[in-house]
Amino acid sequence: MTDDEAPRRLKLTGGARLVGDRVAVSAMVFRGPVHIATEEVFLSVDDASVLQAQLTHALDARSFPGMEQRVREHARMRYGF
């Protein structure tokens, strides 16, 4: 795999802050093990909110494996279907 084919990844370098009507996040961009650049990424408040919800869902699923299945089973027992 050449460097151009290596997957890119981001490493957050600071916290998120509100800049006007956008959320700014600083991130270092890597291609494979090589640091390419440090960028500031701007997200709309709506996009940041969606990202927060998706991250929360993913982290909850990682922290509490099987929780969704337990919730479904509980609802099925409660409502009978």
PDB file of N, CA and C in Angstrom:
ATOM      1  N   MET A   1       0.854  -1.180   0.000  1.00  0.00           N
ATOM      2  CA  MET A   1       0.000   0.000   0.000  1.00  0.00           C
ATOM      3  C   MET A   1       0.896   1.239   0.000  1.00  0.00           C
ATOM      4  N   THR A   2       0.682   2.132  -0.942  1.00  0.00           N
ATOM      5  CA  THR A   2       1.448   3.374  -0.998  1.00  0.00           C
ATOM      6  C   THR A   2       0.866   4.373  -0.014  1.00  0.00           C
ATOM      7  N   ASP A   3       1.603   5.455   0.227  1.00  0.00           N
ATOM      8  CA  ASP A   3       1.125   6.483   1.152  1.00  0.00           C
ATOM      9  C   ASP A   3      -0.181   7.107   0.684  1.00  0.00           C
ATOM     10  N   ASP A   4      -0.363   7.224  -0.642  1.00  0.00           N
ATOM     11  CA  ASP A   4      -1.605   7.798  -1.161  1.00  0.00           C
ATOM     12  C   ASP A   4      -2.800   6.895  -0.905  1.00  0.00           C
ATOM     13  N   GLU A   5      -2.561   5.579  -0.790  1.00  0.00           N
ATOM     14  CA  GLU A   5      -3.635   4.638  -0.543  1.00  0.00           C
ATOM     15  C   GLU A   5      -3.894   4.416   0.945  1.00  0.00           C
ATOM     16  N   ALA A   6      -2.969   4.868   1.781  1.00  0.00           N
ATOM     17  CA  ALA A   6      -3.126   4.669   3.221  1.00  0.00           C
ATOM     18  C   ALA A   6      -4.339   5.452   3.717  1.00  0.00           C
ATOM     19  N   PRO A   7      -5.090   4.868   4.643  1.00  0.00           N
ATOM     20  CA  PRO A   7      -6.272   5.572   5.137  1.00  0.00           C
ATOM     21  C   PRO A   7      -5.878   6.804   5.955  1.00  0.00           C
ATOM     22  N   ARG A   8      -6.719   7.799   5.863  1.00  0.00           N
ATOM     23  CA  ARG A   8      -6.499   9.009   6.654  1.00  0.00           C
ATOM     24  C   ARG A   8      -7.191   8.847   7.988  1.00  0.00           C
ATOM     25  N   ARG A   9      -6.638   9.491   8.986  1.00  0.00           N
ATOM     26  CA  ARG A   9      -7.288   9.512  10.285  1.00  0.00           C
ATOM     27  C   ARG A   9      -7.084  10.879  10.912  1.00  0.00           C
ATOM     28  N   LEU A  10      -7.937  11.199  11.839  1.00  0.00           N
ATOM     29  CA  LEU A  10      -7.883  12.477  12.525  1.00  0.00           C
ATOM     30  C   LEU A  10      -7.576  12.250  13.991  1.00  0.00           C
ATOM     31  N   LYS A  11      -6.826  13.165  14.573  1.00  0.00           N
ATOM     32  CA  LYS A  11      -6.605  13.162  16.014  1.00  0.00           C
ATOM     33  C   LYS A  11      -6.963  14.559  16.512  1.00  0.00           C
ATOM     34  N   LEU A  12      -7.944  14.626  17.381  1.00  0.00           N
ATOM     35  CA  LEU A  12      -8.376  15.925  17.879  1.00  0.00           C
ATOM     36  C   LEU A  12      -7.280  16.526  18.743  1.00  0.00           C
ATOM     37  N   THR A  13      -7.033  17.820  18.547  1.00  0.00           N
ATOM     38  CA  THR A  13      -5.946  18.476  19.273  1.00  0.00           C
ATOM     39  C   THR A  13      -6.447  19.472  20.302  1.00  0.00           C
ATOM     40  N   GLY A  14      -7.710  19.739  20.318  1.00  0.00           N
ATOM     41  CA  GLY A  14      -8.257  20.682  21.285  1.00  0.00           C
ATOM     42  C   GLY A  14      -9.735  20.459  21.428  1.00  0.00           C
ATOM     43  N   GLY A  15     -10.341  21.223  22.280  1.00  0.00           N
ATOM     44  CA  GLY A  15     -11.774  21.093  22.483  1.00  0.00           C
ATOM     45  C   GLY A  15     -12.563  21.780  21.383  1.00  0.00           C
ATOM     46  N   ALA A  16     -13.840  21.569  21.428  1.00  0.00           N
ATOM     47  CA  ALA A  16     -14.741  22.227  20.483  1.00  0.00           C
ATOM     48  C   ALA A  16     -15.139  23.581  21.064  1.00  0.00           C
ATOM     49  N   ARG A  17     -15.289  24.545  20.189  1.00  0.00           N
ATOM     50  CA  ARG A  17     -15.719  25.871  20.653  1.00  0.00           C
ATOM     51  C   ARG A  17     -16.689  26.464  19.643  1.00  0.00           C
ATOM     52  N   LEU A  18     -17.567  27.285  20.138  1.00  0.00           N
ATOM     53  CA  LEU A  18     -18.563  27.924  19.288  1.00  0.00           C
ATOM     54  C   LEU A  18     -17.972  29.189  18.689  1.00  0.00           C
ATOM     55  N   VAL A  19     -18.002  29.279  17.369  1.00  0.00           N
ATOM     56  CA  VAL A  19     -17.510  30.448  16.640  1.00  0.00           C
ATOM     57  C   VAL A  19     -18.667  30.942  15.780  1.00  0.00           C
ATOM     58  N   GLY A  20     -19.339  31.979  16.243  1.00  0.00           N
ATOM     59  CA  GLY A  20     -20.515  32.453  15.530  1.00  0.00           C
ATOM     60  C   GLY A  20     -21.598  31.395  15.570  1.00  0.00           C
ATOM     61  N   ASP A  21     -22.043  30.962  14.412  1.00  0.00           N
ATOM     62  CA  ASP A  21     -23.086  29.940  14.339  1.00  0.00           C
ATOM     63  C   ASP A  21     -22.512  28.568  13.959  1.00  0.00           C
ATOM     64  N   ARG A  22     -21.223  28.381  14.188  1.00  0.00           N
ATOM     65  CA  ARG A  22     -20.562  27.118  13.854  1.00  0.00           C
ATOM     66  C   ARG A  22     -19.767  26.609  15.050  1.00  0.00           C
ATOM     67  N   VAL A  23     -19.478  25.315  15.039  1.00  0.00           N
ATOM     68  CA  VAL A  23     -18.636  24.693  16.054  1.00  0.00           C
ATOM     69  C   VAL A  23     -17.285  24.409  15.407  1.00  0.00           C
ATOM     70  N   ALA A  24     -16.212  24.897  16.024  1.00  0.00           N
ATOM     71  CA  ALA A  24     -14.860  24.708  15.495  1.00  0.00           C
ATOM     72  C   ALA A  24     -14.139  23.644  16.312  1.00  0.00           C
ATOM     73  N   VAL A  25     -13.442  22.736  15.596  1.00  0.00           N
ATOM     74  CA  VAL A  25     -12.664  21.679  16.225  1.00  0.00           C
ATOM     75  C   VAL A  25     -11.318  21.613  15.516  1.00  0.00           C
ATOM     76  N   SER A  26     -10.227  21.606  16.284  1.00  0.00           N
ATOM     77  CA  SER A  26      -8.895  21.467  15.699  1.00  0.00           C
ATOM     78  C   SER A  26      -8.525  19.991  15.645  1.00  0.00           C
ATOM     79  N   ALA A  27      -7.933  19.588  14.522  1.00  0.00           N
ATOM     80  CA  ALA A  27      -7.572  18.183  14.357  1.00  0.00           C
ATOM     81  C   ALA A  27      -6.291  18.060  13.540  1.00  0.00           C
ATOM     82  N   MET A  28      -5.471  17.083  13.921  1.00  0.00           N
ATOM     83  CA  MET A  28      -4.297  16.740  13.127  1.00  0.00           C
ATOM     84  C   MET A  28      -4.714  15.653  12.154  1.00  0.00           C
ATOM     85  N   VAL A  29      -4.282  15.787  10.906  1.00  0.00           N
ATOM     86  CA  VAL A  29      -4.618  14.826   9.856  1.00  0.00           C
ATOM     87  C   VAL A  29      -3.395  13.949   9.611  1.00  0.00           C
ATOM     88  N   PHE A  30      -3.611  12.628   9.663  1.00  0.00           N
ATOM     89  CA  PHE A  30      -2.546  11.663   9.411  1.00  0.00           C
ATOM     90  C   PHE A  30      -2.905  10.815   8.211  1.00  0.00           C
ATOM     91  N   ARG A  31      -1.915  10.466   7.442  1.00  0.00           N
ATOM     92  CA  ARG A  31      -2.063   9.459   6.388  1.00  0.00           C
ATOM     93  C   ARG A  31      -1.098   8.352   6.762  1.00  0.00           C
ATOM     94  N   GLY A  32      -1.691   7.224   7.201  1.00  0.00           N
ATOM     95  CA  GLY A  32      -0.850   6.180   7.791  1.00  0.00           C
ATOM     96  C   GLY A  32      -0.227   6.768   9.049  1.00  0.00           C
ATOM     97  N   PRO A  33       1.075   6.582   9.256  1.00  0.00           N
ATOM     98  CA  PRO A  33       1.719   7.136  10.449  1.00  0.00           C
ATOM     99  C   PRO A  33       2.229   8.573  10.268  1.00  0.00           C
ATOM    100  N   VAL A  34       2.065   9.133   9.077  1.00  0.00           N
ATOM    101  CA  VAL A  34       2.662  10.434   8.753  1.00  0.00           C
ATOM    102  C   VAL A  34       1.672  11.569   9.005  1.00  0.00           C
ATOM    103  N   HIS A  35       2.111  12.565   9.781  1.00  0.00           N
ATOM    104  CA  HIS A  35       1.306  13.763  10.034  1.00  0.00           C
ATOM    105  C   HIS A  35       1.320  14.631   8.780  1.00  0.00           C
ATOM    106  N   ILE A  36       0.148  14.881   8.220  1.00  0.00           N
ATOM    107  CA  ILE A  36       0.033  15.656   6.984  1.00  0.00           C
ATOM    108  C   ILE A  36      -0.176  17.136   7.289  1.00  0.00           C
ATOM    109  N   ALA A  37      -1.112  17.422   8.192  1.00  0.00           N
ATOM    110  CA  ALA A  37      -1.455  18.817   8.463  1.00  0.00           C
ATOM    111  C   ALA A  37      -2.247  18.901   9.762  1.00  0.00           C
ATOM    112  N   THR A  38      -2.361  20.109  10.263  1.00  0.00           N
ATOM    113  CA  THR A  38      -3.274  20.400  11.357  1.00  0.00           C
ATOM    114  C   THR A  38      -4.327  21.340  10.790  1.00  0.00           C
ATOM    115  N   GLU A  39      -5.559  20.951  10.928  1.00  0.00           N
ATOM    116  CA  GLU A  39      -6.667  21.690  10.324  1.00  0.00           C
ATOM    117  C   GLU A  39      -7.663  22.103  11.391  1.00  0.00           C
ATOM    118  N   GLU A  40      -8.400  23.138  11.084  1.00  0.00           N
ATOM    119  CA  GLU A  40      -9.538  23.516  11.911  1.00  0.00           C
ATOM    120  C   GLU A  40     -10.785  23.172  11.112  1.00  0.00           C
ATOM    121  N   VAL A  41     -11.628  22.366  11.704  1.00  0.00           N
ATOM    122  CA  VAL A  41     -12.834  21.890  11.040  1.00  0.00           C
ATOM    123  C   VAL A  41     -14.021  22.639  11.617  1.00  0.00           C
ATOM    124  N   PHE A  42     -14.894  23.126  10.740  1.00  0.00           N
ATOM    125  CA  PHE A  42     -16.078  23.853  11.182  1.00  0.00           C
ATOM    126  C   PHE A  42     -17.318  23.046  10.841  1.00  0.00           C
ATOM    127  N   LEU A  43     -18.176  22.856  11.827  1.00  0.00           N
ATOM    128  CA  LEU A  43     -19.444  22.153  11.648  1.00  0.00           C
ATOM    129  C   LEU A  43     -20.581  23.093  11.978  1.00  0.00           C
ATOM    130  N   SER A  44     -21.682  22.945  11.256  1.00  0.00           N
ATOM    131  CA  SER A  44     -22.867  23.707  11.644  1.00  0.00           C
ATOM    132  C   SER A  44     -23.344  23.147  12.984  1.00  0.00           C
ATOM    133  N   VAL A  45     -24.117  23.926  13.709  1.00  0.00           N
ATOM    134  CA  VAL A  45     -24.644  23.475  14.991  1.00  0.00           C
ATOM    135  C   VAL A  45     -25.507  22.229  14.790  1.00  0.00           C
ATOM    136  N   ASP A  46     -26.280  22.188  13.700  1.00  0.00           N
ATOM    137  CA  ASP A  46     -27.112  21.009  13.408  1.00  0.00           C
ATOM    138  C   ASP A  46     -26.254  19.768  13.169  1.00  0.00           C
ATOM    139  N   ASP A  47     -25.186  19.906  12.372  1.00  0.00           N
ATOM    140  CA  ASP A  47     -24.302  18.773  12.115  1.00  0.00           C
ATOM    141  C   ASP A  47     -23.603  18.318  13.397  1.00  0.00           C
ATOM    142  N   ALA A  48     -23.184  19.275  14.227  1.00  0.00           N
ATOM    143  CA  ALA A  48     -22.541  18.935  15.499  1.00  0.00           C
ATOM    144  C   ALA A  48     -23.511  18.188  16.410  1.00  0.00           C
ATOM    145  N   SER A  49     -24.768  18.586  16.396  1.00  0.00           N
ATOM    146  CA  SER A  49     -25.784  17.916  17.206  1.00  0.00           C
ATOM    147  C   SER A  49     -26.005  16.483  16.737  1.00  0.00           C
ATOM    148  N   VAL A  50     -26.081  16.274  15.428  1.00  0.00           N
ATOM    149  CA  VAL A  50     -26.241  14.927  14.876  1.00  0.00           C
ATOM    150  C   VAL A  50     -25.017  14.080  15.219  1.00  0.00           C
ATOM    151  N   LEU A  51     -23.830  14.645  15.071  1.00  0.00           N
ATOM    152  CA  LEU A  51     -22.600  13.922  15.393  1.00  0.00           C
ATOM    153  C   LEU A  51     -22.569  13.543  16.870  1.00  0.00           C
ATOM    154  N   GLN A  52     -22.988  14.451  17.731  1.00  0.00           N
ATOM    155  CA  GLN A  52     -23.036  14.154  19.164  1.00  0.00           C
ATOM    156  C   GLN A  52     -23.968  12.981  19.444  1.00  0.00           C
ATOM    157  N   ALA A  53     -25.137  12.982  18.834  1.00  0.00           N
ATOM    158  CA  ALA A  53     -26.093  11.888  19.046  1.00  0.00           C
ATOM    159  C   ALA A  53     -25.528  10.559  18.542  1.00  0.00           C
ATOM    160  N   GLN A  54     -24.882  10.571  17.387  1.00  0.00           N
ATOM    161  CA  GLN A  54     -24.318   9.348  16.834  1.00  0.00           C
ATOM    162  C   GLN A  54     -23.169   8.825  17.698  1.00  0.00           C
ATOM    163  N   LEU A  55     -22.318   9.734  18.181  1.00  0.00           N
ATOM    164  CA  LEU A  55     -21.218   9.321  19.053  1.00  0.00           C
ATOM    165  C   LEU A  55     -21.743   8.766  20.370  1.00  0.00           C
ATOM    166  N   THR A  56     -22.753   9.412  20.931  1.00  0.00           N
ATOM    167  CA  THR A  56     -23.349   8.938  22.180  1.00  0.00           C
ATOM    168  C   THR A  56     -23.910   7.533  21.999  1.00  0.00           C
ATOM    169  N   HIS A  57     -24.613   7.312  20.899  1.00  0.00           N
ATOM    170  CA  HIS A  57     -25.183   5.999  20.618  1.00  0.00           C
ATOM    171  C   HIS A  57     -24.077   4.947  20.489  1.00  0.00           C
ATOM    172  N   ALA A  58     -23.028   5.267  19.743  1.00  0.00           N
ATOM    173  CA  ALA A  58     -21.932   4.320  19.535  1.00  0.00           C
ATOM    174  C   ALA A  58     -21.196   4.028  20.843  1.00  0.00           C
ATOM    175  N   LEU A  59     -20.944   5.051  21.651  1.00  0.00           N
ATOM    176  CA  LEU A  59     -20.238   4.847  22.910  1.00  0.00           C
ATOM    177  C   LEU A  59     -21.091   4.082  23.915  1.00  0.00           C
ATOM    178  N   ASP A  60     -22.399   4.349  23.930  1.00  0.00           N
ATOM    179  CA  ASP A  60     -23.299   3.589  24.798  1.00  0.00           C
ATOM    180  C   ASP A  60     -23.310   2.117  24.401  1.00  0.00           C
ATOM    181  N   ALA A  61     -23.350   1.848  23.102  1.00  0.00           N
ATOM    182  CA  ALA A  61     -23.356   0.467  22.618  1.00  0.00           C
ATOM    183  C   ALA A  61     -22.060  -0.240  23.002  1.00  0.00           C
ATOM    184  N   ARG A  62     -20.959   0.499  23.002  1.00  0.00           N
ATOM    185  CA  ARG A  62     -19.675  -0.090  23.390  1.00  0.00           C
ATOM    186  C   ARG A  62     -19.608  -0.319  24.900  1.00  0.00           C
ATOM    187  N   SER A  63     -20.128   0.618  25.667  1.00  0.00           N
ATOM    188  CA  SER A  63     -20.073   0.521  27.119  1.00  0.00           C
ATOM    189  C   SER A  63     -21.054  -0.497  27.678  1.00  0.00           C
ATOM    190  N   PHE A  64     -22.201  -0.624  27.019  1.00  0.00           N
ATOM    191  CA  PHE A  64     -23.255  -1.507  27.497  1.00  0.00           C
ATOM    192  C   PHE A  64     -23.660  -2.472  26.386  1.00  0.00           C
ATOM    193  N   PRO A  65     -22.797  -3.449  26.072  1.00  0.00           N
ATOM    194  CA  PRO A  65     -23.131  -4.361  24.978  1.00  0.00           C
ATOM    195  C   PRO A  65     -24.422  -5.122  25.290  1.00  0.00           C
ATOM    196  N   GLY A  66     -25.248  -5.259  24.279  1.00  0.00           N
ATOM    197  CA  GLY A  66     -26.504  -5.978  24.438  1.00  0.00           C
ATOM    198  C   GLY A  66     -27.639  -5.138  24.981  1.00  0.00           C
ATOM    199  N   MET A  67     -27.396  -3.847  25.247  1.00  0.00           N
ATOM    200  CA  MET A  67     -28.425  -2.994  25.841  1.00  0.00           C
ATOM    201  C   MET A  67     -29.632  -2.848  24.916  1.00  0.00           C
ATOM    202  N   GLU A  68     -29.421  -2.694  23.627  1.00  0.00           N
ATOM    203  CA  GLU A  68     -30.544  -2.541  22.700  1.00  0.00           C
ATOM    204  C   GLU A  68     -31.423  -3.787  22.707  1.00  0.00           C
ATOM    205  N   GLN A  69     -30.805  -4.950  22.763  1.00  0.00           N
ATOM    206  CA  GLN A  69     -31.580  -6.183  22.797  1.00  0.00           C
ATOM    207  C   GLN A  69     -32.380  -6.266  24.096  1.00  0.00           C
ATOM    208  N   ARG A  70     -31.783  -5.866  25.219  1.00  0.00           N
ATOM    209  CA  ARG A  70     -32.504  -5.886  26.490  1.00  0.00           C
ATOM    210  C   ARG A  70     -33.679  -4.921  26.470  1.00  0.00           C
ATOM    211  N   VAL A  71     -33.502  -3.752  25.863  1.00  0.00           N
ATOM    212  CA  VAL A  71     -34.593  -2.779  25.768  1.00  0.00           C
ATOM    213  C   VAL A  71     -35.725  -3.351  24.927  1.00  0.00           C
ATOM    214  N   ARG A  72     -35.385  -3.993  23.789  1.00  0.00           N
ATOM    215  CA  ARG A  72     -36.410  -4.614  22.943  1.00  0.00           C
ATOM    216  C   ARG A  72     -37.153  -5.715  23.687  1.00  0.00           C
ATOM    217  N   GLU A  73     -36.410  -6.565  24.409  1.00  0.00           N
ATOM    218  CA  GLU A  73     -37.042  -7.644  25.169  1.00  0.00           C
ATOM    219  C   GLU A  73     -37.953  -7.090  26.263  1.00  0.00           C
ATOM    220  N   HIS A  74     -37.508  -6.052  26.934  1.00  0.00           N
ATOM    221  CA  HIS A  74     -38.320  -5.431  27.980  1.00  0.00           C
ATOM    222  C   HIS A  74     -39.616  -4.855  27.386  1.00  0.00           C
ATOM    223  N   ALA A  75     -39.502  -4.191  26.240  1.00  0.00           N
ATOM    224  CA  ALA A  75     -40.688  -3.621  25.595  1.00  0.00           C
ATOM    225  C   ALA A  75     -41.635  -4.730  25.146  1.00  0.00           C
ATOM    226  N   ARG A  76     -41.077  -5.822  24.643  1.00  0.00           N
ATOM    227  CA  ARG A  76     -41.906  -6.941  24.194  1.00  0.00           C
ATOM    228  C   ARG A  76     -42.657  -7.556  25.386  1.00  0.00           C
ATOM    229  N   MET A  77     -41.977  -7.717  26.517  1.00  0.00           N
ATOM    230  CA  MET A  77     -42.634  -8.271  27.701  1.00  0.00           C
ATOM    231  C   MET A  77     -43.688  -7.307  28.242  1.00  0.00           C
ATOM    232  N   ARG A  78     -43.388  -6.024  28.166  1.00  0.00           N
ATOM    233  CA  ARG A  78     -44.309  -5.016  28.701  1.00  0.00           C
ATOM    234  C   ARG A  78     -45.579  -4.915  27.861  1.00  0.00           C
ATOM    235  N   TYR A  79     -45.410  -4.939  26.552  1.00  0.00           N
ATOM    236  CA  TYR A  79     -46.548  -4.743  25.647  1.00  0.00           C
ATOM    237  C   TYR A  79     -47.079  -6.051  25.049  1.00  0.00           C
ATOM    238  N   GLY A  80     -46.394  -7.157  25.298  1.00  0.00           N
ATOM    239  CA  GLY A  80     -46.870  -8.447  24.854  1.00  0.00           C
ATOM    240  C   GLY A  80     -46.653  -8.769  23.384  1.00  0.00           C
ATOM    241  N   PHE A  81     -45.720  -8.096  22.710  1.00  0.00           N
ATOM    242  CA  PHE A  81     -45.438  -8.442  21.308  1.00  0.00           C
ATOM    243  C   PHE A  81     -43.987  -8.210  20.996  1.00  0.00           C
TER     244      PHE A  81
END
